[in-house]
Amino acid sequence: MNQEKINELKKWMASENIELTYISDPGHIAYFSGYKSDPHERVLALFVSLKDDPFLFTPALEVEDAEKSSWIYPVHGYLDSENPWEKIAQLIKKMGTPNKIATEKEALTVARFDILNNYFPTSDFSASVTPVIEKLQLLKTPSEIAKLMEAGNWADVAFEIGFKAIKEGAKEQEILAEIEYQLKRQGIRSMSFDTLVLTGKNAASPHGNPGGTTVAKQDLVLFDLGVVYNGYCSDATRTVAYKEPTDFQKEIYSIVLEAQLKAMDAVKPGVTAGELDEVARGVISGYGYGEYFNHRLGHGIGTTVHEYPSLVTGNDLVIEEGMCFSIEPGIYIPDKVGVRIEDCLHVTKTGCEAFTKTAKDLIIID
Amino acid sequence: MNQEKINELKKWMASENIELTYISDPGHIAYFSGYKSDPHERVLALFVSLKDDPFLFTPALEVEDAEKSSWIYPVHGYLDSENPWEKIAQLIKKMGTPNKIATEKEALTVARFDILNNYFPTSDFSASVTPVIEKLQLLKTPSEIAKLMEAGNWADVAFEIGFKAIKEGAKEQEILAEIEYQLKRQGIRSMSFDTLVLTGKNAASPHGNPGGTTVAKQDLVLFDLGVVYNGYCSDATRTVAYKEPTDFQKEIYSIVLEAQLKAMDAVKPGVTAGELDEVARGVISGYGYGEYFNHRLGHGIGTTVHEYPSLVTGNDLVIEEGMCFSIEPGIYIPDKVGVRIEDCLHVTKTGCEAFTKTAKDLIIID
């Protein structure tokens, strides 16, 4: 549970005269409550009251787990045979009908929003708590940064396992199976996304699908992976060569590396998110490959693998100490070559520190 | 791509004078288009026009993959530096401003709904396509059932691997790592949810978290797992004993098995979803354990692991041939014992056929 962040949320509620906030996104519920769950189509909700205790509302079969988590306030459950909204409405009305209710407009579905509106026809639902949560999540506390660092360490472990698994004829799916196997044996419960291992031409698709393609001489092999550890995610990419690469592969790699290092060098409080994107894009465009870097430079990371800030040209958001995000330029030339290098990092007083430490000079597996 | 289902959707649109339908749920987009992707916070959308060709709208870095999928209609992309809604509005306006636009109210966020509303202030947004999609998905075609059967076969493979990995002192996380490793080496890209392996008391939590707990003599070990194969999911549960179980464990197991078999026997066109739940619940309550079966009997399955129908007391939905769902009664007595047995099945003319075939008499691992 994160009491500090709940208190900050309540400060905002007080300033806006909001009596009740309904948090519906499972990742955000985990962020505040410490209880993480994927409810599928069932209802999982966190209600934060300005004056009363907050409460979690979960399917009946999760009440025990929620109570065993770090959450110290009440947990209310509902059976599959019950109407959850009826129960929620009763719980809220016990505290008095709120004049103003804030919801997560960027997470809540239209249908659920309408249901809640119907139960509280006199309440004002105009406030969205989404920007407030995004802002709270934007600046990580030292304990959050420590958890992100641990998650990053596991990504480094994953690279080591993956690099060792590369050999002539090894299939992409075998290499990624090996990585996840070793990690899960050591207690990693979830990867933060499906592990990518792409070799040769496949690496030229930024979100490609690993399969039965085998590693051959002079392939570049791209690994994009991360774990969830203590509720926090890692996300990192390395591209390595199997056997001595061609001059062209080396050239592309060195351009991406230069872009990645220059962007990381530029990270410090005061620069904007857009400027960082431009630093990396400028390097790649300067060499004439701008059209092959077809995604933004990076994204925030925390309890979810993609959050704010978005490092994209035009974003004027000013970078501050405590922000955590990826720096991941890439060049993808269809049917030819794909290279991406990615670290996530936290912004310090004067620069930044990466969560992943695996070497970035082109590694050649022999 | 599923042209047949797109045609059925358009038939509904014609009957309701809806000129445009906006599909936003990534699972539903995959269902119609054949293109599956997790866009995170980016915009992925499928627009089905009554008169013009449908089109996919994806992040720029996914356009190539979408075009390579089975989708045969246009794919439009947007760069991270562009406003996706501006582009979407232009694409729609090219076809003429629609009088009526249907959205997925149970999937679309309030914020995105509001944005679209603002671009088309004169359009009528009252229609929700959610119930229509649910109904389309409810009845599976023979080719969908074949895919679900294949996904079920992989779950059977997974059980075999898991049972072999049970031994004195094996950790839950080691057993599940072994299962996923063997499957992923064989090309399974994603599990349909994080694999559950729970031993002893841990199995008494229906949605527990596998960890470092080790298998000991007279433990019941619960496996709940599934894969995604060709876009379709499996989901199955078996509970096995390590070494000769106690009489109490055997009693609980036999009650759950009786409930599961009786409910499966009762599956046929004409029965209601609620009646099936009552069959299983009646068996368990008859033995005095009703309070320990604290979830519904089952849920639909298809391109997602939880969809309609919901097998819960009170649901009057009439079961028809072609529906696919789980039958998964369980008894969970905290700190004592947990047993669940689950198969997913498809409804035939006269009964049902399970997608998983692993034996259900109590397996004792020695």
PDB file of N, CA, C and O in Angstrom, chain A residues 229-284:
ATOM      1  N   TYR A 229       8.690  -7.218 -11.077  1.00  0.00           N
ATOM      2  CA  TYR A 229       9.311  -7.628  -9.817  1.00  0.00           C
ATOM      3  C   TYR A 229       8.822  -6.703  -8.722  1.00  0.00           C
ATOM      4  O   TYR A 229       8.944  -5.469  -8.841  1.00  0.00           O
ATOM      5  N   ASN A 230       8.250  -7.286  -7.670  1.00  0.00           N
ATOM      6  CA  ASN A 230       7.669  -6.469  -6.597  1.00  0.00           C
ATOM      7  C   ASN A 230       6.718  -5.419  -7.147  1.00  0.00           C
ATOM      8  O   ASN A 230       6.657  -4.287  -6.653  1.00  0.00           O
ATOM      9  N   GLY A 231       6.017  -5.776  -8.212  1.00  0.00           N
ATOM     10  CA  GLY A 231       5.015  -4.853  -8.758  1.00  0.00           C
ATOM     11  C   GLY A 231       5.565  -3.828  -9.735  1.00  0.00           C
ATOM     12  O   GLY A 231       4.805  -3.049 -10.296  1.00  0.00           O
ATOM     13  N   TYR A 232       6.891  -3.814  -9.945  1.00  0.00           N
ATOM     14  CA  TYR A 232       7.482  -2.826 -10.860  1.00  0.00           C
ATOM     15  C   TYR A 232       8.109  -3.527 -12.068  1.00  0.00           C
ATOM     16  O   TYR A 232       8.593  -4.656 -11.957  1.00  0.00           O
ATOM     17  N   CYS A 233       8.081  -2.825 -13.189  1.00  0.00           N
ATOM     18  CA  CYS A 233       8.460  -3.431 -14.466  1.00  0.00           C
ATOM     19  C   CYS A 233       9.856  -3.044 -14.918  1.00  0.00           C
ATOM     20  O   CYS A 233      10.331  -1.944 -14.627  1.00  0.00           O
ATOM     21  N   SER A 234      10.475  -3.930 -15.678  1.00  0.00           N
ATOM     22  CA  SER A 234      11.648  -3.523 -16.447  1.00  0.00           C
ATOM     23  C   SER A 234      11.348  -3.727 -17.920  1.00  0.00           C
ATOM     24  O   SER A 234      10.402  -4.414 -18.291  1.00  0.00           O
ATOM     25  N   ASP A 235      12.153  -3.082 -18.735  1.00  0.00           N
ATOM     26  CA  ASP A 235      11.962  -3.107 -20.195  1.00  0.00           C
ATOM     27  C   ASP A 235      13.293  -2.677 -20.789  1.00  0.00           C
ATOM     28  O   ASP A 235      13.758  -1.561 -20.530  1.00  0.00           O
ATOM     29  N   ALA A 236      13.941  -3.555 -21.530  1.00  0.00           N
ATOM     30  CA  ALA A 236      15.250  -3.218 -22.093  1.00  0.00           C
ATOM     31  C   ALA A 236      15.450  -3.995 -23.386  1.00  0.00           C
ATOM     32  O   ALA A 236      14.851  -5.055 -23.586  1.00  0.00           O
ATOM     33  N   THR A 237      16.276  -3.444 -24.254  1.00  0.00           N
ATOM     34  CA  THR A 237      16.560  -4.085 -25.539  1.00  0.00           C
ATOM     35  C   THR A 237      18.066  -4.083 -25.794  1.00  0.00           C
ATOM     36  O   THR A 237      18.741  -3.085 -25.554  1.00  0.00           O
ATOM     37  N   ARG A 238      18.552  -5.220 -26.263  1.00  0.00           N
ATOM     38  CA  ARG A 238      19.917  -5.294 -26.763  1.00  0.00           C
ATOM     39  C   ARG A 238      19.883  -6.021 -28.103  1.00  0.00           C
ATOM     40  O   ARG A 238      19.065  -6.929 -28.301  1.00  0.00           O
ATOM     41  N   THR A 239      20.771  -5.616 -28.986  1.00  0.00           N
ATOM     42  CA  THR A 239      20.920  -6.291 -30.271  1.00  0.00           C
ATOM     43  C   THR A 239      22.361  -6.767 -30.351  1.00  0.00           C
ATOM     44  O   THR A 239      23.285  -5.964 -30.156  1.00  0.00           O
ATOM     45  N   VAL A 240      22.552  -8.062 -30.565  1.00  0.00           N
ATOM     46  CA  VAL A 240      23.912  -8.613 -30.619  1.00  0.00           C
ATOM     47  C   VAL A 240      24.111  -9.311 -31.957  1.00  0.00           C
ATOM     48  O   VAL A 240      23.152  -9.618 -32.667  1.00  0.00           O
ATOM     49  N   ALA A 241      25.391  -9.532 -32.289  1.00  0.00           N
ATOM     50  CA  ALA A 241      25.702 -10.180 -33.576  1.00  0.00           C
ATOM     51  C   ALA A 241      26.097 -11.631 -33.335  1.00  0.00           C
ATOM     52  O   ALA A 241      26.782 -11.945 -32.364  1.00  0.00           O
ATOM     53  N   TYR A 242      25.618 -12.514 -34.235  1.00  0.00           N
ATOM     54  CA  TYR A 242      26.117 -13.884 -34.195  1.00  0.00           C
ATOM     55  C   TYR A 242      27.184 -14.013 -35.286  1.00  0.00           C
ATOM     56  O   TYR A 242      26.884 -13.866 -36.469  1.00  0.00           O
ATOM     57  N   LYS A 243      28.399 -14.246 -34.868  1.00  0.00           N
ATOM     58  CA  LYS A 243      29.583 -14.265 -35.755  1.00  0.00           C
ATOM     59  C   LYS A 243      29.854 -12.844 -36.301  1.00  0.00           C
ATOM     60  O   LYS A 243      29.005 -11.962 -36.221  1.00  0.00           O
ATOM     61  N   GLU A 244      31.010 -12.662 -36.832  1.00  0.00           N
ATOM     62  CA  GLU A 244      31.467 -11.346 -37.302  1.00  0.00           C
ATOM     63  C   GLU A 244      30.428 -10.680 -38.219  1.00  0.00           C
ATOM     64  O   GLU A 244      30.075 -11.217 -39.266  1.00  0.00           O
ATOM     65  N   PRO A 245      29.914  -9.521 -37.809  1.00  0.00           N
ATOM     66  CA  PRO A 245      28.886  -8.854 -38.621  1.00  0.00           C
ATOM     67  C   PRO A 245      29.464  -8.182 -39.868  1.00  0.00           C
ATOM     68  O   PRO A 245      30.678  -7.981 -39.979  1.00  0.00           O
ATOM     69  N   THR A 246      28.561  -7.834 -40.792  1.00  0.00           N
ATOM     70  CA  THR A 246      28.988  -7.113 -41.998  1.00  0.00           C
ATOM     71  C   THR A 246      29.273  -5.652 -41.633  1.00  0.00           C
ATOM     72  O   THR A 246      28.854  -5.160 -40.582  1.00  0.00           O
ATOM     73  N   ASP A 247      29.960  -4.963 -42.524  1.00  0.00           N
ATOM     74  CA  ASP A 247      30.245  -3.549 -42.283  1.00  0.00           C
ATOM     75  C   ASP A 247      28.949  -2.747 -42.189  1.00  0.00           C
ATOM     76  O   ASP A 247      28.834  -1.813 -41.394  1.00  0.00           O
ATOM     77  N   PHE A 248      27.970  -3.132 -43.009  1.00  0.00           N
ATOM     78  CA  PHE A 248      26.690  -2.425 -43.002  1.00  0.00           C
ATOM     79  C   PHE A 248      25.990  -2.595 -41.654  1.00  0.00           C
ATOM     80  O   PHE A 248      25.488  -1.629 -41.071  1.00  0.00           O
ATOM     81  N   GLN A 249      25.980  -3.836 -41.143  1.00  0.00           N
ATOM     82  CA  GLN A 249      25.375  -4.069 -39.822  1.00  0.00           C
ATOM     83  C   GLN A 249      26.078  -3.246 -38.748  1.00  0.00           C
ATOM     84  O   GLN A 249      25.445  -2.643 -37.880  1.00  0.00           O
ATOM     85  N   LYS A 250      27.427  -3.228 -38.848  1.00  0.00           N
ATOM     86  CA  LYS A 250      28.193  -2.459 -37.853  1.00  0.00           C
ATOM     87  C   LYS A 250      27.860  -0.978 -37.932  1.00  0.00           C
ATOM     88  O   LYS A 250      27.759  -0.289 -36.908  1.00  0.00           O
ATOM     89  N   GLU A 251      27.686  -0.497 -39.155  1.00  0.00           N
ATOM     90  CA  GLU A 251      27.390   0.936 -39.343  1.00  0.00           C
ATOM     91  C   GLU A 251      26.042   1.276 -38.704  1.00  0.00           C
ATOM     92  O   GLU A 251      25.928   2.251 -37.951  1.00  0.00           O
ATOM     93  N   ILE A 252      25.012   0.466 -39.020  1.00  0.00           N
ATOM     94  CA  ILE A 252      23.678   0.725 -38.460  1.00  0.00           C
ATOM     95  C   ILE A 252      23.723   0.673 -36.938  1.00  0.00           C
ATOM     96  O   ILE A 252      23.183   1.527 -36.242  1.00  0.00           O
ATOM     97  N   TYR A 253      24.442  -0.347 -36.430  1.00  0.00           N
ATOM     98  CA  TYR A 253      24.521  -0.487 -34.976  1.00  0.00           C
ATOM     99  C   TYR A 253      25.158   0.738 -34.346  1.00  0.00           C
ATOM    100  O   TYR A 253      24.666   1.277 -33.345  1.00  0.00           O
ATOM    101  N   SER A 254      26.240   1.193 -34.950  1.00  0.00           N
ATOM    102  CA  SER A 254      26.973   2.302 -34.322  1.00  0.00           C
ATOM    103  C   SER A 254      26.147   3.587 -34.356  1.00  0.00           C
ATOM    104  O   SER A 254      26.239   4.419 -33.454  1.00  0.00           O
ATOM    105  N   ILE A 255      25.296   3.728 -35.376  1.00  0.00           N
ATOM    106  CA  ILE A 255      24.431   4.914 -35.442  1.00  0.00           C
ATOM    107  C   ILE A 255      23.384   4.867 -34.322  1.00  0.00           C
ATOM    108  O   ILE A 255      23.151   5.860 -33.623  1.00  0.00           O
ATOM    109  N   VAL A 256      22.759   3.709 -34.159  1.00  0.00           N
ATOM    110  CA  VAL A 256      21.745   3.581 -33.101  1.00  0.00           C
ATOM    111  C   VAL A 256      22.385   3.797 -31.738  1.00  0.00           C
ATOM    112  O   VAL A 256      21.827   4.489 -30.871  1.00  0.00           O
ATOM    113  N   LEU A 257      23.573   3.226 -31.565  1.00  0.00           N
ATOM    114  CA  LEU A 257      24.255   3.382 -30.270  1.00  0.00           C
ATOM    115  C   LEU A 257      24.576   4.854 -30.014  1.00  0.00           C
ATOM    116  O   LEU A 257      24.366   5.366 -28.902  1.00  0.00           O
ATOM    117  N   GLU A 258      25.067   5.539 -31.043  1.00  0.00           N
ATOM    118  CA  GLU A 258      25.385   6.967 -30.878  1.00  0.00           C
ATOM    119  C   GLU A 258      24.122   7.737 -30.487  1.00  0.00           C
ATOM    120  O   GLU A 258      24.148   8.587 -29.592  1.00  0.00           O
ATOM    121  N   ALA A 259      23.003   7.406 -31.148  1.00  0.00           N
ATOM    122  CA  ALA A 259      21.733   8.089 -30.844  1.00  0.00           C
ATOM    123  C   ALA A 259      21.322   7.808 -29.402  1.00  0.00           C
ATOM    124  O   ALA A 259      20.882   8.710 -28.675  1.00  0.00           O
ATOM    125  N   GLN A 260      21.479   6.553 -28.986  1.00  0.00           N
ATOM    126  CA  GLN A 260      21.040   6.181 -27.641  1.00  0.00           C
ATOM    127  C   GLN A 260      21.905   6.862 -26.584  1.00  0.00           C
ATOM    128  O   GLN A 260      21.400   7.410 -25.609  1.00  0.00           O
ATOM    129  N   LEU A 261      23.212   6.855 -26.797  1.00  0.00           N
ATOM    130  CA  LEU A 261      24.123   7.445 -25.810  1.00  0.00           C
ATOM    131  C   LEU A 261      23.950   8.962 -25.755  1.00  0.00           C
ATOM    132  O   LEU A 261      23.960   9.559 -24.669  1.00  0.00           O
ATOM    133  N   LYS A 262      23.802   9.594 -26.910  1.00  0.00           N
ATOM    134  CA  LYS A 262      23.641  11.061 -26.916  1.00  0.00           C
ATOM    135  C   LYS A 262      22.346  11.461 -26.228  1.00  0.00           C
ATOM    136  O   LYS A 262      22.284  12.468 -25.517  1.00  0.00           O
ATOM    137  N   ALA A 263      21.275  10.668 -26.460  1.00  0.00           N
ATOM    138  CA  ALA A 263      20.007  10.989 -25.797  1.00  0.00           C
ATOM    139  C   ALA A 263      20.141  10.804 -24.288  1.00  0.00           C
ATOM    140  O   ALA A 263      19.667  11.633 -23.503  1.00  0.00           O
ATOM    141  N   MET A 264      20.823   9.723 -23.875  1.00  0.00           N
ATOM    142  CA  MET A 264      21.004   9.514 -22.434  1.00  0.00           C
ATOM    143  C   MET A 264      21.846  10.633 -21.828  1.00  0.00           C
ATOM    144  O   MET A 264      21.579  11.084 -20.719  1.00  0.00           O
ATOM    145  N   ASP A 265      22.843  11.085 -22.559  1.00  0.00           N
ATOM    146  CA  ASP A 265      23.670  12.196 -22.086  1.00  0.00           C
ATOM    147  C   ASP A 265      22.851  13.471 -21.912  1.00  0.00           C
ATOM    148  O   ASP A 265      23.171  14.309 -21.074  1.00  0.00           O
ATOM    149  N   ALA A 266      21.828  13.594 -22.735  1.00  0.00           N
ATOM    150  CA  ALA A 266      21.034  14.837 -22.706  1.00  0.00           C
ATOM    151  C   ALA A 266      19.990  14.833 -21.592  1.00  0.00           C
ATOM    152  O   ALA A 266      19.378  15.870 -21.294  1.00  0.00           O
ATOM    153  N   VAL A 267      19.778  13.663 -20.980  1.00  0.00           N
ATOM    154  CA  VAL A 267      18.747  13.582 -19.933  1.00  0.00           C
ATOM    155  C   VAL A 267      19.207  14.323 -18.677  1.00  0.00           C
ATOM    156  O   VAL A 267      20.250  13.998 -18.114  1.00  0.00           O
ATOM    157  N   LYS A 268      18.460  15.312 -18.275  1.00  0.00           N
ATOM    158  CA  LYS A 268      18.675  15.976 -16.982  1.00  0.00           C
ATOM    159  C   LYS A 268      17.480  16.879 -16.708  1.00  0.00           C
ATOM    160  O   LYS A 268      16.729  17.222 -17.637  1.00  0.00           O
ATOM    161  N   PRO A 269      17.270  17.251 -15.475  1.00  0.00           N
ATOM    162  CA  PRO A 269      16.146  18.132 -15.186  1.00  0.00           C
ATOM    163  C   PRO A 269      16.220  19.401 -16.037  1.00  0.00           C
ATOM    164  O   PRO A 269      17.302  19.971 -16.219  1.00  0.00           O
ATOM    165  N   GLY A 270      15.090  19.791 -16.610  1.00  0.00           N
ATOM    166  CA  GLY A 270      15.038  21.039 -17.376  1.00  0.00           C
ATOM    167  C   GLY A 270      14.874  20.834 -18.864  1.00  0.00           C
ATOM    168  O   GLY A 270      14.302  21.672 -19.558  1.00  0.00           O
ATOM    169  N   VAL A 271      15.416  19.718 -19.389  1.00  0.00           N
ATOM    170  CA  VAL A 271      15.234  19.434 -20.814  1.00  0.00           C
ATOM    171  C   VAL A 271      13.782  18.990 -21.013  1.00  0.00           C
ATOM    172  O   VAL A 271      13.122  18.572 -20.060  1.00  0.00           O
ATOM    173  N   THR A 272      13.243  19.103 -22.213  1.00  0.00           N
ATOM    174  CA  THR A 272      11.874  18.619 -22.418  1.00  0.00           C
ATOM    175  C   THR A 272      11.892  17.215 -23.034  1.00  0.00           C
ATOM    176  O   THR A 272      12.889  16.798 -23.650  1.00  0.00           O
ATOM    177  N   ALA A 273      10.771  16.512 -22.880  1.00  0.00           N
ATOM    178  CA  ALA A 273      10.632  15.166 -23.444  1.00  0.00           C
ATOM    179  C   ALA A 273      10.839  15.208 -24.959  1.00  0.00           C
ATOM    180  O   ALA A 273      11.505  14.353 -25.541  1.00  0.00           O
ATOM    181  N   GLY A 274      10.280  16.236 -25.593  1.00  0.00           N
ATOM    182  CA  GLY A 274      10.412  16.379 -27.035  1.00  0.00           C
ATOM    183  C   GLY A 274      11.852  16.604 -27.470  1.00  0.00           C
ATOM    184  O   GLY A 274      12.301  16.070 -28.492  1.00  0.00           O
ATOM    185  N   GLU A 275      12.588  17.390 -26.695  1.00  0.00           N
ATOM    186  CA  GLU A 275      13.987  17.659 -27.047  1.00  0.00           C
ATOM    187  C   GLU A 275      14.817  16.377 -27.027  1.00  0.00           C
ATOM    188  O   GLU A 275      15.708  16.182 -27.865  1.00  0.00           O
ATOM    189  N   LEU A 276      14.523  15.494 -26.074  1.00  0.00           N
ATOM    190  CA  LEU A 276      15.272  14.228 -26.008  1.00  0.00           C
ATOM    191  C   LEU A 276      15.018  13.404 -27.263  1.00  0.00           C
ATOM    192  O   LEU A 276      15.943  12.839 -27.850  1.00  0.00           O
ATOM    193  N   ASP A 277      13.747  13.344 -27.666  1.00  0.00           N
ATOM    194  CA  ASP A 277      13.426  12.625 -28.908  1.00  0.00           C
ATOM    195  C   ASP A 277      14.211  13.222 -30.071  1.00  0.00           C
ATOM    196  O   ASP A 277      14.772  12.504 -30.907  1.00  0.00           O
ATOM    197  N   GLU A 278      14.274  14.550 -30.102  1.00  0.00           N
ATOM    198  CA  GLU A 278      14.955  15.215 -31.228  1.00  0.00           C
ATOM    199  C   GLU A 278      16.461  14.940 -31.245  1.00  0.00           C
ATOM    200  O   GLU A 278      17.066  14.863 -32.314  1.00  0.00           O
ATOM    201  N   VAL A 279      17.051  14.794 -30.059  1.00  0.00           N
ATOM    202  CA  VAL A 279      18.487  14.502 -29.998  1.00  0.00           C
ATOM    203  C   VAL A 279      18.768  13.183 -30.731  1.00  0.00           C
ATOM    204  O   VAL A 279      19.617  13.108 -31.621  1.00  0.00           O
ATOM    205  N   ALA A 280      18.018  12.146 -30.369  1.00  0.00           N
ATOM    206  CA  ALA A 280      18.249  10.827 -30.983  1.00  0.00           C
ATOM    207  C   ALA A 280      17.874  10.841 -32.458  1.00  0.00           C
ATOM    208  O   ALA A 280      18.599  10.317 -33.313  1.00  0.00           O
ATOM    209  N   ARG A 281      16.751  11.475 -32.752  1.00  0.00           N
ATOM    210  CA  ARG A 281      16.270  11.506 -34.133  1.00  0.00           C
ATOM    211  C   ARG A 281      17.247  12.291 -35.021  1.00  0.00           C
ATOM    212  O   ARG A 281      17.486  11.940 -36.185  1.00  0.00           O
ATOM    213  N   GLY A 282      17.836  13.335 -34.430  1.00  0.00           N
ATOM    214  CA  GLY A 282      18.809  14.145 -35.168  1.00  0.00           C
ATOM    215  C   GLY A 282      20.015  13.317 -35.575  1.00  0.00           C
ATOM    216  O   GLY A 282      20.506  13.422 -36.709  1.00  0.00           O
ATOM    217  N   VAL A 283      20.501  12.485 -34.652  1.00  0.00           N
ATOM    218  CA  VAL A 283      21.656  11.636 -34.957  1.00  0.00           C
ATOM    219  C   VAL A 283      21.309  10.704 -36.128  1.00  0.00           C
ATOM    220  O   VAL A 283      22.034  10.623 -37.118  1.00  0.00           O
ATOM    221  N   ILE A 284      20.174  10.018 -36.006  1.00  0.00           N
ATOM    222  CA  ILE A 284      19.809   9.007 -37.017  1.00  0.00           C
ATOM    223  C   ILE A 284      19.508   9.664 -38.365  1.00  0.00           C
ATOM    224  O   ILE A 284      19.942   9.194 -39.418  1.00  0.00           O
TER     225      ILE A 284
END
